[in-house]
Amino acid sequence: MTTTKGLNLLKVISEYIAKAKGHDRILEKLKLTSGGDGLCTAELKVSEEHLNGGGGLHGGYIASLVDSVSTYALMTNEKGNSSPGVSVEMHISYLKGARAGDDIVIDAKTVKAGKNLAFLQVEIKKKDTNEVLATGSHTKYVGSK
C-alpha cells in the first residue's frame, strides 16, 4: 500500500539519490516503486558497475541495498518518527546470484518500530522468476541521540 506520506518521502529520497555525491550515489539506478506504512519496494537492472570480479552481483552492493531500502521502509512507517536511525546490526543470507541484465526487486518491511529499536526485513528477488537472491534483517537504533 502506498500512502501519501510514503509517496512524498519516496519522491524526496529519489531526488536525494539522484543528487548524491557520497556513497549513496551507487544507488543512482535504483528505482523506488512503492512505499508507505513501513514498506518500500524498489527495482534495479543489474549493470556492470554492480558486479564483482566473477561477474555476479557484488555482495557489498547487496548489503548496501538491504541497508538503504530497509531504511526507506522505516522512514515511511506511519507510527514511527520518520527518522532513518542508526544501524546496530545487519544480517544477510546470500542464496543465489544475479548477472548483468537481470532485473531485481527489493522488498523491505518494518517488522517492529519501538521507542529505541526498529526491526526490518528485506527480500531481494529476480523480477522475472521470483527466485530469492538474498534475504536480510536490519536492526536500527531510532531513539534519542
GROMACS .gro file of N, CA, C and O in nm, residues 79-143:
model
  260
   79LYS      N    1   0.355   0.491   1.209
   79LYS     CA    2   0.360   0.500   1.355
   79LYS      C    3   0.495   0.548   1.405
   79LYS      O    4   0.513   0.575   1.521
   80GLY      N    5   0.593   0.556   1.315
   80GLY     CA    6   0.729   0.595   1.355
   80GLY      C    7   0.750   0.745   1.348
   80GLY      O    8   0.660   0.822   1.318
   81ASN      N    9   0.874   0.783   1.374
   81ASN     CA   10   0.908   0.926   1.374
   81ASN      C   11   0.976   0.968   1.244
   81ASN      O   12   1.027   1.077   1.235
   82SER      N   13   0.978   0.881   1.145
   82SER     CA   14   1.038   0.907   1.013
   82SER      C   15   1.190   0.925   1.019
   82SER      O   16   1.252   0.965   0.922
   83SER      N   17   1.250   0.896   1.134
   83SER     CA   18   1.395   0.905   1.147
   83SER      C   19   1.461   0.787   1.078
   83SER      O   20   1.413   0.675   1.088
   84PRO      N   21   1.572   0.812   1.007
   84PRO     CA   22   1.642   0.699   0.945
   84PRO      C   23   1.715   0.613   1.047
   84PRO      O   24   1.752   0.500   1.018
   85GLY      N   25   1.737   0.664   1.168
   85GLY     CA   26   1.804   0.587   1.271
   85GLY      C   27   1.950   0.559   1.239
   85GLY      O   28   2.007   0.612   1.142
   86VAL      N   29   2.008   0.473   1.320
   86VAL     CA   30   2.148   0.434   1.305
   86VAL      C   31   2.156   0.281   1.309
   86VAL      O   32   2.097   0.218   1.398
   87SER      N   33   2.228   0.222   1.216
   87SER     CA   34   2.238   0.076   1.211
   87SER      C   35   2.304   0.021   1.336
   87SER      O   36   2.406   0.073   1.382
   88VAL      N   37   2.245  -0.085   1.389
   88VAL     CA   38   2.300  -0.157   1.503
   88VAL      C   39   2.353  -0.292   1.456
   88VAL      O   40   2.460  -0.336   1.495
   89GLU      N   41   2.276  -0.357   1.368
   89GLU     CA   42   2.314  -0.490   1.321
   89GLU      C   43   2.246  -0.517   1.187
   89GLU      O   44   2.131  -0.477   1.165
   90MET      N   45   2.319  -0.586   1.099
   90MET     CA   46   2.261  -0.635   0.975
   90MET      C   47   2.307  -0.778   0.955
   90MET      O   48   2.421  -0.813   0.986
   91HIS      N   49   2.216  -0.859   0.905
   91HIS     CA   50   2.249  -0.997   0.871
   91HIS      C   51   2.194  -1.023   0.732
   91HIS      O   52   2.078  -0.994   0.704
   92ILE      N   53   2.278  -1.077   0.646
   92ILE     CA   54   2.237  -1.104   0.508
   92ILE      C   55   2.269  -1.248   0.473
   92ILE      O   56   2.379  -1.297   0.501
   93SER      N   57   2.172  -1.316   0.413
   93SER     CA   58   2.193  -1.450   0.360
   93SER      C   59   2.193  -1.440   0.208
   93SER      O   60   2.095  -1.393   0.148
   94TYR      N   61   2.303  -1.480   0.148
   94TYR     CA   62   2.319  -1.477   0.002
   94TYR      C   63   2.280  -1.615  -0.050
   94TYR      O   64   2.347  -1.714  -0.019
   95LEU      N   65   2.173  -1.623  -0.127
   95LEU     CA   66   2.116  -1.752  -0.165
   95LEU      C   67   2.138  -1.789  -0.312
   95LEU      O   68   2.148  -1.906  -0.345
   96LYS      N   69   2.143  -1.690  -0.398
   96LYS     CA   70   2.156  -1.716  -0.542
   96LYS      C   71   2.216  -1.591  -0.606
   96LYS      O   72   2.201  -1.482  -0.555
   97GLY      N   73   2.281  -1.608  -0.718
   97GLY     CA   74   2.346  -1.497  -0.784
   97GLY      C   75   2.260  -1.428  -0.889
   97GLY      O   76   2.156  -1.478  -0.929
   98ALA      N   77   2.306  -1.312  -0.931
   98ALA     CA   78   2.244  -1.237  -1.041
   98ALA      C   79   2.355  -1.186  -1.131
   98ALA      O   80   2.469  -1.166  -1.085
   99ARG      N   81   2.323  -1.165  -1.256
   99ARG     CA   82   2.420  -1.120  -1.356
   99ARG      C   83   2.374  -0.990  -1.420
   99ARG      O   84   2.260  -0.949  -1.405
  100ALA      N   85   2.464  -0.928  -1.493
  100ALA     CA   86   2.430  -0.806  -1.566
  100ALA      C   87   2.310  -0.832  -1.656
  100ALA      O   88   2.301  -0.937  -1.720
  101GLY      N   89   2.217  -0.739  -1.657
  101GLY     CA   90   2.095  -0.752  -1.736
  101GLY      C   91   1.977  -0.805  -1.658
  101GLY      O   92   1.862  -0.790  -1.701
  102ASP      N   93   2.002  -0.870  -1.544
  102ASP     CA   94   1.892  -0.920  -1.461
  102ASP      C   95   1.818  -0.803  -1.396
  102ASP      O   96   1.881  -0.708  -1.348
  103ASP      N   97   1.687  -0.812  -1.392
  103ASP     CA   98   1.606  -0.716  -1.318
  103ASP      C   99   1.576  -0.775  -1.181
  103ASP      O  100   1.533  -0.891  -1.172
  104ILE      N  101   1.602  -0.697  -1.077
  104ILE     CA  102   1.577  -0.745  -0.942
  104ILE      C  103   1.477  -0.653  -0.871
  104ILE      O  104   1.464  -0.536  -0.906
  105VAL      N  105   1.408  -0.711  -0.773
  105VAL     CA  106   1.312  -0.639  -0.692
  105VAL      C  107   1.358  -0.649  -0.547
  105VAL      O  108   1.396  -0.757  -0.500
  106ILE      N  109   1.355  -0.537  -0.478
  106ILE     CA  110   1.395  -0.530  -0.337
  106ILE      C  111   1.271  -0.492  -0.257
  106ILE      O  112   1.217  -0.383  -0.275
  107ASP      N  113   1.224  -0.584  -0.173
  107ASP     CA  114   1.107  -0.559  -0.089
  107ASP      C  115   1.154  -0.548   0.056
  107ASP      O  116   1.218  -0.640   0.108
  108ALA      N  117   1.121  -0.436   0.119
  108ALA     CA  118   1.160  -0.414   0.259
  108ALA      C  119   1.037  -0.384   0.342
  108ALA      O  120   0.943  -0.320   0.295
  109LYS      N  121   1.040  -0.431   0.466
  109LYS     CA  122   0.928  -0.402   0.556
  109LYS      C  123   0.978  -0.378   0.697
  109LYS      O  124   1.080  -0.432   0.740
  110THR      N  125   0.904  -0.294   0.765
  110THR     CA  126   0.928  -0.268   0.906
  110THR      C  127   0.851  -0.373   0.984
  110THR      O  128   0.728  -0.378   0.979
  111VAL      N  129   0.923  -0.459   1.054
  111VAL     CA  130   0.859  -0.563   1.134
  111VAL      C  131   0.806  -0.504   1.263
  111VAL      O  132   0.693  -0.528   1.303
  112LYS      N  133   0.891  -0.421   1.327
  112LYS     CA  134   0.851  -0.354   1.451
  112LYS      C  135   0.936  -0.229   1.467
  112LYS      O  136   1.057  -0.233   1.447
  113ALA      N  137   0.871  -0.121   1.503
  113ALA     CA  138   0.943   0.003   1.533
  113ALA      C  139   0.902   0.044   1.674
  113ALA      O  140   0.788   0.085   1.696
  114GLY      N  141   0.994   0.029   1.767
  114GLY     CA  142   0.967   0.065   1.905
  114GLY      C  143   1.023   0.202   1.940
  114GLY      O  144   1.061   0.280   1.852
  115LYS      N  145   1.032   0.228   2.069
  115LYS     CA  146   1.082   0.357   2.118
  115LYS      C  147   1.230   0.376   2.085
  115LYS      O  148   1.273   0.487   2.053
  116ASN      N  149   1.307   0.269   2.093
  116ASN     CA  150   1.452   0.279   2.071
  116ASN      C  151   1.504   0.198   1.953
  116ASN      O  152   1.605   0.235   1.894
  117LEU      N  153   1.439   0.087   1.922
  117LEU     CA  154   1.488  -0.001   1.816
  117LEU      C  155   1.382  -0.027   1.712
  117LEU      O  156   1.263  -0.033   1.743
  118ALA      N  157   1.428  -0.045   1.588
  118ALA     CA  158   1.339  -0.085   1.479
  118ALA      C  159   1.398  -0.211   1.417
  118ALA      O  160   1.521  -0.225   1.404
  119PHE      N  161   1.310  -0.303   1.381
  119PHE     CA  162   1.349  -0.430   1.323
  119PHE      C  163   1.292  -0.439   1.182
  119PHE      O  164   1.171  -0.425   1.163
  120LEU      N  165   1.381  -0.459   1.085
  120LEU     CA  166   1.344  -0.452   0.943
  120LEU      C  167   1.384  -0.580   0.872
  120LEU      O  168   1.482  -0.645   0.911
  121GLN      N  169   1.309  -0.615   0.768
  121GLN     CA  170   1.341  -0.733   0.688
  121GLN      C  171   1.339  -0.696   0.540
  121GLN      O  172   1.258  -0.612   0.497
  122VAL      N  173   1.426  -0.762   0.464
  122VAL     CA  174   1.439  -0.735   0.320
  122VAL      C  175   1.447  -0.868   0.246
  122VAL      O  176   1.510  -0.963   0.293
  123GLU      N  177   1.384  -0.870   0.129
  123GLU     CA  178   1.397  -0.984   0.039
  123GLU      C  179   1.431  -0.929  -0.099
  123GLU      O  180   1.364  -0.836  -0.147
  124ILE      N  181   1.535  -0.985  -0.160
  124ILE     CA  182   1.577  -0.943  -0.294
  124ILE      C  183   1.552  -1.062  -0.387
  124ILE      O  184   1.600  -1.173  -0.360
  125LYS      N  185   1.476  -1.037  -0.495
  125LYS     CA  186   1.436  -1.144  -0.586
  125LYS      C  187   1.463  -1.104  -0.731
  125LYS      O  188   1.466  -0.985  -0.763
  126LYS      N  189   1.477  -1.205  -0.817
  126LYS     CA  190   1.477  -1.179  -0.960
  126LYS      C  191   1.334  -1.147  -1.000
  126LYS      O  192   1.240  -1.216  -0.958
  127LYS      N  193   1.317  -1.043  -1.078
  127LYS     CA  194   1.183  -0.998  -1.113
  127LYS      C  195   1.107  -1.099  -1.199
  127LYS      O  196   0.990  -1.125  -1.176
  128ASP      N  197   1.175  -1.160  -1.295
  128ASP     CA  198   1.106  -1.249  -1.389
  128ASP      C  199   1.074  -1.386  -1.332
  128ASP      O  200   0.973  -1.446  -1.368
  129THR      N  201   1.156  -1.438  -1.241
  129THR     CA  202   1.136  -1.574  -1.190
  129THR      C  203   1.091  -1.578  -1.043
  129THR      O  204   1.053  -1.684  -0.995
  130ASN      N  205   1.099  -1.466  -0.975
  130ASN     CA  206   1.066  -1.459  -0.831
  130ASN      C  207   1.164  -1.539  -0.744
  130ASN      O  208   1.137  -1.562  -0.627
  131GLU      N  209   1.277  -1.582  -0.801
  131GLU     CA  210   1.377  -1.654  -0.723
  131GLU      C  211   1.438  -1.560  -0.620
  131GLU      O  212   1.477  -1.447  -0.654
  132VAL      N  213   1.450  -1.605  -0.498
  132VAL     CA  214   1.507  -1.523  -0.392
  132VAL      C  215   1.660  -1.528  -0.404
  132VAL      O  216   1.720  -1.635  -0.402
  133LEU      N  217   1.719  -1.410  -0.418
  133LEU     CA  218   1.865  -1.398  -0.429
  133LEU      C  219   1.930  -1.378  -0.292
  133LEU      O  220   2.037  -1.429  -0.266
  134ALA      N  221   1.864  -1.300  -0.208
  134ALA     CA  222   1.919  -1.270  -0.076
  134ALA      C  223   1.806  -1.228   0.017
  134ALA      O  224   1.704  -1.175  -0.026
  135THR      N  225   1.827  -1.253   0.145
  135THR     CA  226   1.737  -1.202   0.248
  135THR      C  227   1.823  -1.127   0.349
  135THR      O  228   1.941  -1.157   0.367
  136GLY      N  229   1.762  -1.029   0.413
  136GLY     CA  230   1.837  -0.952   0.511
  136GLY      C  231   1.750  -0.910   0.627
  136GLY      O  232   1.629  -0.890   0.613
  137SER      N  233   1.814  -0.898   0.742
  137SER     CA  234   1.748  -0.838   0.858
  137SER      C  235   1.836  -0.722   0.902
  137SER      O  236   1.959  -0.727   0.890
  138HIS      N  237   1.771  -0.617   0.950
  138HIS     CA  238   1.842  -0.494   0.982
  138HIS      C  239   1.781  -0.439   1.110
  138HIS      O  240   1.660  -0.419   1.118
  139THR      N  241   1.863  -0.416   1.209
  139THR     CA  242   1.818  -0.354   1.334
  139THR      C  243   1.876  -0.214   1.339
  139THR      O  244   1.995  -0.194   1.312
  140LYS      N  245   1.791  -0.117   1.373
  140LYS     CA  246   1.835   0.022   1.379
  140LYS      C  247   1.796   0.083   1.513
  140LYS      O  248   1.690   0.055   1.568
  141TYR      N  249   1.885   0.167   1.565
  141TYR     CA  250   1.855   0.246   1.683
  141TYR      C  251   1.783   0.372   1.636
  141TYR      O  252   1.833   0.445   1.551
  142VAL      N  253   1.664   0.396   1.691
  142VAL     CA  254   1.583   0.511   1.648
  142VAL      C  255   1.548   0.604   1.763
  142VAL      O  256   1.471   0.698   1.746
  143GLY      N  257   1.606   0.579   1.881
  143GLY     CA  258   1.578   0.662   1.998
  143GLY      C  259   1.649   0.796   1.989
  143GLY      O  260   1.709   0.833   1.887
   0.00000   0.00000   0.00000
